[in-house]
Amino acid sequence: MKMKMFYYYILILAAALWHTQARAADYYVEVGEVHITSDNYKNISAAGGFPAVKKGKVSFDNSTRTLTLNNVLIKPAEGKPGISVFIDYEWKKRPLIIKLIGHNVIEVTKESSVCTNSIPIVITGSGSLVASGNVSIFSGKQLTIQGGCTIEAKSPIWADTITINNAQVHAIRVLENEPCMSAYWGIKLKGGSYLASPKGATCEERSNMYHANWGWVFVKGEEICGEVLIKRGKNTGIDNPTTLPSTKEDEIYTLDGIRMKLPFEHLPKGVYIINGKKKVKD
């Protein structure tokens, strides 16, 4: 009897091990709250079990954590995000790279088009993305938009830090008095990207906003900007920084022509133009 029970438990253990080995590996990236796994990553479509993918081609390379959108329309059910990473249980902290090819649209209602809690996001490629939701793009870490892509954000963009490098971004707010773009630790424009509209707006740190205790936002005067357009190309507003007017109060600009109203010692690390001269803050 004891031997029979012994073999019985051995069979149960073997079955459990087989089930564990046979289980698909979760890649921790979701499209319309459907997880991409080692079983389904080759067919990220409605037919492959992703009903939010209405058209176009979606592919994923886990070795580089790159999700490629090729002329897609992603439209999840109400209350579900478009593309999301809740947490990377492998704790590798690798960024989610979203590569854009052609024209792409993510239509959501009460959630975000793209969101991660603790993972950086890199949006790149030569294509475009129209994003919507209560917040169009949200990253609890670094958000980088680069590579010549174009982003049309029909709702705010929020992140820990935001870097826009050789990309065009148009962002608008949904609710009155909320910023259209906000980052806790700073907004950086690089690679020729510059603030085209509104003219004369600056990037400042503000506190006691309705959505956060503090953060960096674009403002014009005392008003937080509800819409901004950041373009690619040469910023003619600061082509010759030596021609900036000299005043008693320091005039501080980023290399992309955004005027900063905070004192130099309160600014994040970077290179600035102060009264026509470059200065590095370490």
Tab-separated table of N, CA and C in Angstrom, residues 82-168:
chain	number	residue	atom	x	y	z
A	82	GLY	N	-4.664	50.249	-24.310
A	82	GLY	CA	-4.226	49.731	-25.604
A	82	GLY	C	-3.030	48.808	-25.462
A	83	ILE	N	-1.882	49.381	-25.141
A	83	ILE	CA	-0.643	48.625	-24.925
A	83	ILE	C	-0.185	48.904	-23.500
A	84	SER	N	0.114	47.860	-22.747
A	84	SER	CA	0.456	48.080	-21.341
A	84	SER	C	1.465	47.056	-20.842
A	85	VAL	N	2.239	47.486	-19.870
A	85	VAL	CA	3.125	46.603	-19.107
A	85	VAL	C	2.885	46.947	-17.648
A	86	PHE	N	2.256	46.038	-16.917
A	86	PHE	CA	1.989	46.319	-15.505
A	86	PHE	C	3.267	46.218	-14.688
A	87	ILE	N	4.002	45.145	-14.873
A	87	ILE	CA	5.271	44.962	-14.166
A	87	ILE	C	6.074	43.891	-14.895
A	88	ASP	N	7.384	44.045	-14.902
A	88	ASP	CA	8.279	43.035	-15.465
A	88	ASP	C	8.723	42.135	-14.318
A	89	TYR	N	8.126	40.966	-14.227
A	89	TYR	CA	8.408	40.093	-13.098
A	89	TYR	C	9.822	39.524	-13.125
A	90	GLU	N	10.525	39.699	-14.245
A	90	GLU	CA	11.923	39.282	-14.293
A	90	GLU	C	12.836	40.356	-13.681
A	91	TRP	N	12.277	41.529	-13.429
A	91	TRP	CA	12.999	42.631	-12.795
A	91	TRP	C	14.241	43.044	-13.579
A	92	LYS	N	14.167	42.931	-14.887
A	92	LYS	CA	15.296	43.351	-15.707
A	92	LYS	C	15.224	44.830	-16.071
A	93	LYS	N	14.066	45.434	-15.862
A	93	LYS	CA	13.884	46.867	-16.104
A	93	LYS	C	14.220	47.262	-17.535
A	94	ARG	N	14.046	46.331	-18.470
A	94	ARG	CA	14.308	46.661	-19.869
A	94	ARG	C	13.188	47.549	-20.401
A	95	PRO	N	13.514	48.562	-21.197
A	95	PRO	CA	12.452	49.417	-21.729
A	95	PRO	C	11.594	48.675	-22.747
A	96	LEU	N	10.352	49.077	-22.836
A	96	LEU	CA	9.485	48.621	-23.916
A	96	LEU	C	9.708	49.558	-25.094
A	97	ILE	N	10.155	48.999	-26.214
A	97	ILE	CA	10.395	49.787	-27.421
A	97	ILE	C	9.202	49.601	-28.352
A	98	ILE	N	8.585	50.695	-28.745
A	98	ILE	CA	7.475	50.654	-29.694
A	98	ILE	C	7.963	51.279	-30.994
A	99	LYS	N	8.042	50.468	-32.037
A	99	LYS	CA	8.520	50.934	-33.340
A	99	LYS	C	7.323	51.187	-34.245
A	100	LEU	N	7.272	52.383	-34.809
A	100	LEU	CA	6.140	52.791	-35.639
A	100	LEU	C	6.501	52.726	-37.117
A	101	ILE	N	5.663	52.027	-37.865
A	101	ILE	CA	5.775	51.974	-39.318
A	101	ILE	C	4.427	52.390	-39.886
A	102	GLY	N	4.424	53.369	-40.792
A	102	GLY	CA	3.161	53.825	-41.361
A	102	GLY	C	2.330	54.601	-40.346
A	103	HIS	N	1.017	54.614	-40.581
A	103	HIS	CA	0.094	55.375	-39.733
A	103	HIS	C	-0.610	54.424	-38.774
A	104	ASN	N	-0.505	54.706	-37.492
A	104	ASN	CA	-1.056	53.823	-36.461
A	104	ASN	C	-1.996	54.602	-35.545
A	105	VAL	N	-3.062	53.930	-35.117
A	105	VAL	CA	-4.067	54.554	-34.260
A	105	VAL	C	-4.383	53.614	-33.104
A	106	ILE	N	-4.398	54.163	-31.890
A	106	ILE	CA	-4.873	53.420	-30.720
A	106	ILE	C	-6.038	54.206	-30.136
A	107	GLU	N	-7.215	53.606	-30.165
A	107	GLU	CA	-8.430	54.264	-29.680
A	107	GLU	C	-8.864	53.628	-28.367
A	108	VAL	N	-8.778	54.391	-27.285
A	108	VAL	CA	-9.256	53.916	-25.987
A	108	VAL	C	-10.154	54.992	-25.382
A	109	THR	N	-10.906	54.606	-24.360
A	109	THR	CA	-11.840	55.559	-23.755
A	109	THR	C	-11.363	56.012	-22.383
A	110	LYS	N	-11.452	55.157	-21.390
A	110	LYS	CA	-11.187	55.573	-20.012
A	110	LYS	C	-9.782	55.219	-19.524
A	111	GLU	N	-8.990	54.607	-20.365
A	111	GLU	CA	-7.640	54.210	-19.971
A	111	GLU	C	-6.609	54.926	-20.839
A	112	SER	N	-5.401	54.378	-20.916
A	112	SER	CA	-4.321	54.971	-21.707
A	112	SER	C	-4.076	54.162	-22.967
A	113	SER	N	-3.627	54.845	-24.011
A	113	SER	CA	-3.243	54.137	-25.226
A	113	SER	C	-1.984	53.310	-24.993
A	114	VAL	N	-1.016	53.900	-24.287
A	114	VAL	CA	0.234	53.211	-23.946
A	114	VAL	C	0.543	53.524	-22.487
A	115	CYS	N	0.771	52.495	-21.670
A	115	CYS	CA	1.072	52.763	-20.261
A	115	CYS	C	1.952	51.671	-19.667
A	116	THR	N	2.879	52.098	-18.820
A	116	THR	CA	3.696	51.180	-18.025
A	116	THR	C	3.833	51.769	-16.628
A	117	ASN	N	3.905	50.908	-15.640
A	117	ASN	CA	4.063	51.389	-14.265
A	117	ASN	C	5.522	51.622	-13.900
A	118	SER	N	6.373	50.654	-14.159
A	118	SER	CA	7.760	50.745	-13.687
A	118	SER	C	8.769	50.444	-14.785
A	119	ILE	N	8.344	50.554	-16.040
A	119	ILE	CA	9.205	50.225	-17.170
A	119	ILE	C	9.344	51.448	-18.069
A	120	PRO	N	10.564	51.816	-18.490
A	120	PRO	CA	10.723	52.913	-19.451
A	120	PRO	C	10.070	52.572	-20.792
A	121	ILE	N	9.674	53.608	-21.515
A	121	ILE	CA	9.092	53.448	-22.850
A	121	ILE	C	9.949	54.217	-23.845
A	122	VAL	N	10.245	53.585	-24.979
A	122	VAL	CA	10.905	54.256	-26.098
A	122	VAL	C	9.991	54.114	-27.309
A	123	ILE	N	9.553	55.233	-27.866
A	123	ILE	CA	8.744	55.220	-29.089
A	123	ILE	C	9.618	55.748	-30.209
A	124	THR	N	9.756	54.962	-31.276
A	124	THR	CA	10.700	55.297	-32.326
A	124	THR	C	10.147	54.867	-33.683
A	125	GLY	N	10.952	55.041	-34.717
A	125	GLY	CA	10.533	54.647	-36.057
A	125	GLY	C	10.160	55.849	-36.901
A	126	SER	N	9.904	55.594	-38.170
A	126	SER	CA	9.592	56.672	-39.109
A	126	SER	C	8.103	56.928	-39.239
A	127	GLY	N	7.275	56.150	-38.548
A	127	GLY	CA	5.831	56.263	-38.693
A	127	GLY	C	5.207	57.230	-37.713
A	128	SER	N	3.877	57.109	-37.584
A	128	SER	CA	3.123	58.011	-36.716
A	128	SER	C	2.185	57.213	-35.823
A	129	LEU	N	1.739	57.871	-34.753
A	129	LEU	CA	0.797	57.261	-33.820
A	129	LEU	C	-0.192	58.312	-33.352
A	130	VAL	N	-1.476	57.993	-33.471
A	130	VAL	CA	-2.536	58.802	-32.882
A	130	VAL	C	-2.991	58.073	-31.623
A	131	ALA	N	-2.852	58.725	-30.471
A	131	ALA	CA	-3.165	58.098	-29.187
A	131	ALA	C	-4.246	58.895	-28.475
A	132	SER	N	-5.087	58.183	-27.706
A	132	SER	CA	-6.194	58.845	-27.010
A	132	SER	C	-6.356	58.230	-25.627
A	133	GLY	N	-7.486	58.520	-24.975
A	133	GLY	CA	-7.741	58.014	-23.635
A	133	GLY	C	-7.752	59.136	-22.623
A	134	ASN	N	-7.876	58.801	-21.347
A	134	ASN	CA	-7.789	59.859	-20.334
A	134	ASN	C	-6.364	60.392	-20.213
A	135	VAL	N	-5.371	59.515	-20.437
A	135	VAL	CA	-3.972	59.900	-20.615
A	135	VAL	C	-3.475	59.112	-21.817
A	136	SER	N	-2.960	59.788	-22.817
A	136	SER	CA	-2.596	59.076	-24.045
A	136	SER	C	-1.394	58.163	-23.842
A	137	ILE	N	-0.336	58.686	-23.223
A	137	ILE	CA	0.879	57.904	-22.975
A	137	ILE	C	1.311	58.153	-21.536
A	138	PHE	N	1.514	57.076	-20.791
A	138	PHE	CA	1.946	57.195	-19.398
A	138	PHE	C	3.082	56.222	-19.129
A	139	SER	N	4.149	56.736	-18.525
A	139	SER	CA	5.254	55.885	-18.082
A	139	SER	C	5.641	56.285	-16.670
A	140	GLY	N	5.711	55.301	-15.784
A	140	GLY	CA	6.184	55.559	-14.430
A	140	GLY	C	7.678	55.756	-14.365
A	141	LYS	N	8.351	55.591	-15.508
A	141	LYS	CA	9.795	55.828	-15.606
A	141	LYS	C	10.056	56.796	-16.754
A	142	GLN	N	11.144	56.580	-17.470
A	142	GLN	CA	11.549	57.447	-18.570
A	142	GLN	C	10.684	57.194	-19.805
A	143	LEU	N	10.256	58.266	-20.465
A	143	LEU	CA	9.596	58.187	-21.768
A	143	LEU	C	10.475	58.900	-22.776
A	144	THR	N	10.879	58.176	-23.827
A	144	THR	CA	11.690	58.754	-24.892
A	144	THR	C	10.937	58.616	-26.206
A	145	ILE	N	10.764	59.727	-26.907
A	145	ILE	CA	10.129	59.733	-28.230
A	145	ILE	C	11.194	60.205	-29.202
A	146	GLN	N	11.538	59.368	-30.187
A	146	GLN	CA	12.719	59.645	-30.998
A	146	GLN	C	12.584	59.051	-32.397
A	147	GLY	N	13.666	59.220	-33.171
A	147	GLY	CA	13.794	58.504	-34.431
A	147	GLY	C	12.992	59.051	-35.586
A	148	GLY	N	12.508	60.287	-35.471
A	148	GLY	CA	11.771	60.867	-36.580
A	148	GLY	C	10.285	60.584	-36.586
A	149	CYS	N	9.755	59.958	-35.540
A	149	CYS	CA	8.332	59.613	-35.514
A	149	CYS	C	7.475	60.838	-35.202
A	150	THR	N	6.168	60.683	-35.420
A	150	THR	CA	5.195	61.743	-35.163
A	150	THR	C	4.126	61.213	-34.221
A	151	ILE	N	3.862	61.944	-33.138
A	151	ILE	CA	2.861	61.543	-32.152
A	151	ILE	C	1.761	62.597	-32.094
A	152	GLU	N	0.531	62.166	-32.268
A	152	GLU	CA	-0.645	63.016	-32.092
A	152	GLU	C	-1.362	62.516	-30.845
A	153	ALA	N	-1.178	63.232	-29.747
A	153	ALA	CA	-1.742	62.816	-28.462
A	153	ALA	C	-3.014	63.619	-28.197
A	154	LYS	N	-4.147	62.936	-28.226
A	154	LYS	CA	-5.430	63.611	-28.027
A	154	LYS	C	-5.774	63.780	-26.550
A	155	SER	N	-4.851	63.401	-25.709
A	155	SER	CA	-4.971	63.586	-24.264
A	155	SER	C	-3.553	63.703	-23.714
A	156	PRO	N	-3.382	64.041	-22.437
A	156	PRO	CA	-2.051	64.365	-21.922
A	156	PRO	C	-1.032	63.223	-22.004
A	157	ILE	N	0.217	63.621	-21.951
A	157	ILE	CA	1.355	62.710	-21.857
A	157	ILE	C	1.997	62.930	-20.491
A	158	TRP	N	2.096	61.868	-19.711
A	158	TRP	CA	2.684	61.954	-18.371
A	158	TRP	C	3.801	60.921	-18.240
A	159	ALA	N	4.870	61.287	-17.549
A	159	ALA	CA	5.966	60.345	-17.304
A	159	ALA	C	6.829	60.853	-16.161
A	160	ASP	N	7.743	59.996	-15.743
A	160	ASP	CA	8.723	60.384	-14.735
A	160	ASP	C	9.649	61.447	-15.315
A	161	THR	N	10.201	61.156	-16.489
A	161	THR	CA	10.959	62.125	-17.274
A	161	THR	C	10.573	61.941	-18.736
A	162	ILE	N	10.635	63.007	-19.509
A	162	ILE	CA	10.272	62.958	-20.925
A	162	ILE	C	11.425	63.517	-21.742
A	163	THR	N	11.862	62.757	-22.753
A	163	THR	CA	12.861	63.227	-23.709
A	163	THR	C	12.283	63.090	-25.108
A	164	ILE	N	12.283	64.183	-25.861
A	164	ILE	CA	11.817	64.168	-27.250
A	164	ILE	C	13.019	64.494	-28.119
A	165	ASN	N	13.424	63.537	-28.937
A	165	ASN	CA	14.667	63.621	-29.693
A	165	ASN	C	14.369	63.399	-31.173
A	166	ASN	N	14.457	64.474	-31.970
A	166	ASN	CA	14.193	64.392	-33.406
A	166	ASN	C	12.835	63.750	-33.678
A	167	ALA	N	11.814	64.278	-33.043
A	167	ALA	CA	10.453	63.766	-33.223
A	167	ALA	C	9.477	64.929	-33.145
A	168	GLN	N	8.279	64.712	-33.673
A	168	GLN	CA	7.225	65.725	-33.594
A	168	GLN	C	6.119	65.214	-32.689
